[in-house]
């Protein structure tokens, strides 16, 4: 089959790499793609949010399966447009995507369907927020309602800090994402883990779990980023983690989707806090994670294209793909000022030779005469398989050292040194 991957990051590069290696996949396309996807298939110069143009091109090229990578594409209704055009699509419609695009919608969904999550209040103005905070004791998490590229969440140590953030959002700057709706929620204590379920519109199948690292600096310091590294499987959680999440979160979520009449096809990404009372949902996303996908794709056995196509067709073939036993660790190489700014980097080598089981997935980038021009930000994810997490970690950091040397110090690429450093 002919498969289209929508998006331009390292997540989409990893997806296209795995899809291209699937027995049932004859050709891979990407829109707009990047330097990595260009070496595996054909890039289309179409924006990921341009559903109409994507639908027309998919029909013209005879695409059998389209996979939506970024949340902006889901939120702008690309899933709806592609399905209207008759294209089998993996990725929810805009309405299902509200589980990610509106934190208030997601919170109401969880409350309605008894899915464990932090207690929360919704406010629309500074006055209302202040009133709520007057009754608040302890730490509080403030969340802008809409998509804000990771900038819409502040974990405040106490009500005073929360007040000053809200004064800034409502009084001065503006609420991230541009709306006025804000969620105030109780801070959960525990360890974070992400679980990925695959939806075919009728059932959600728990497929994989991973841990990612959102802060820029070692030891979880510095500003929030899109993610600086990840590993899978998670370490230090109950051995029946996936089964517990299936029972407590994913099964009630499917019942909720059914009750709401929502035909959800795509990934339900459950960002969880593992508390002393078990898993609580911090957030839902409606897509694969980045950089989690870069550590999940190397672990996938079977025919991933067939697997996603069966979901898109409404009847998931759970036997088509599964995760192997090996562990995988991924380290993001970011440009010097990330996440404060993203200066482009030119003349990076296009051909990167790496040992077996080690991959480098490009972030947003283009090819130019045999070299790569990166948009900066998260430039590359280096991802290594190993018999266990320790072995995978060693191989990943060896490859990172080798690559940064080959790229030269002038590139100023930075990375975290503590990805998958296991303490427990
Ligand atoms: P989100 O964008 O909702 O995933 O939030 C970004 C980050 O903020 C999460 O990965 C957590 O580290 C943190 N966070 C969000 N909500 C909570 C919460 N209720 N309790 C503790 N930490 C939270
Ligand atoms: N790694 C976090 C995300 O994809 O949202």
JSON list of C-alpha atoms and ligand atoms in Angstrom, two decimals, residues 11 71 100 194 196 212-214 225-227 229 269 283 285 287-292 378, ligand 2:
[
{"chain": "A", "resi": 11, "resn": "UNK", "atom": "CA", "xyz": [8.33, 11.68, 15.13]},
{"chain": "A", "resi": 71, "resn": "UNK", "atom": "CA", "xyz": [-1.83, 18.00, 16.98]},
{"chain": "A", "resi": 100, "resn": "UNK", "atom": "CA", "xyz": [-5.92, 17.27, 23.42]},
{"chain": "A", "resi": 194, "resn": "UNK", "atom": "CA", "xyz": [3.04, 7.75, 29.09]},
{"chain": "A", "resi": 196, "resn": "UNK", "atom": "CA", "xyz": [-0.23, 4.79, 24.09]},
{"chain": "A", "resi": 212, "resn": "UNK", "atom": "CA", "xyz": [10.01, 11.19, 28.35]},
{"chain": "A", "resi": 213, "resn": "UNK", "atom": "CA", "xyz": [12.00, 14.13, 29.64]},
{"chain": "A", "resi": 214, "resn": "UNK", "atom": "CA", "xyz": [10.33, 17.50, 29.18]},
{"chain": "A", "resi": 225, "resn": "UNK", "atom": "CA", "xyz": [10.59, 21.79, 25.98]},
{"chain": "A", "resi": 226, "resn": "UNK", "atom": "CA", "xyz": [8.83, 19.57, 23.47]},
{"chain": "A", "resi": 227, "resn": "UNK", "atom": "CA", "xyz": [10.86, 16.71, 24.96]},
{"chain": "A", "resi": 229, "resn": "UNK", "atom": "CA", "xyz": [14.70, 12.34, 25.30]},
{"chain": "A", "resi": 269, "resn": "UNK", "atom": "CA", "xyz": [-1.75, 9.16, 24.36]},
{"chain": "A", "resi": 283, "resn": "UNK", "atom": "CA", "xyz": [-3.20, 15.02, 29.97]},
{"chain": "A", "resi": 285, "resn": "UNK", "atom": "CA", "xyz": [-2.94, 13.75, 23.54]},
{"chain": "A", "resi": 287, "resn": "UNK", "atom": "CA", "xyz": [-1.43, 11.54, 18.51]},
{"chain": "A", "resi": 288, "resn": "UNK", "atom": "CA", "xyz": [1.91, 9.83, 18.86]},
{"chain": "A", "resi": 289, "resn": "UNK", "atom": "CA", "xyz": [4.42, 11.49, 21.21]},
{"chain": "A", "resi": 290, "resn": "UNK", "atom": "CA", "xyz": [7.63, 13.18, 20.17]},
{"chain": "A", "resi": 291, "resn": "UNK", "atom": "CA", "xyz": [10.26, 11.94, 21.17]},
{"chain": "A", "resi": 292, "resn": "UNK", "atom": "CA", "xyz": [8.48, 8.80, 22.45]},
{"chain": "A", "resi": 378, "resn": "UNK", "atom": "CA", "xyz": [15.06, 19.74, 18.16]},
{"chain": "B", "resi": 2, "resn": "LIG", "atom": "N1", "xyz": [6.60, 14.13, 24.44]},
{"chain": "B", "resi": 2, "resn": "LIG", "atom": "C1", "xyz": [5.47, 14.89, 24.72]},
{"chain": "B", "resi": 2, "resn": "LIG", "atom": "C2", "xyz": [4.52, 15.08, 23.63]},
{"chain": "B", "resi": 2, "resn": "LIG", "atom": "O1", "xyz": [4.65, 14.55, 22.54]},
{"chain": "B", "resi": 2, "resn": "LIG", "atom": "O2", "xyz": [3.55, 15.79, 23.84]}
]
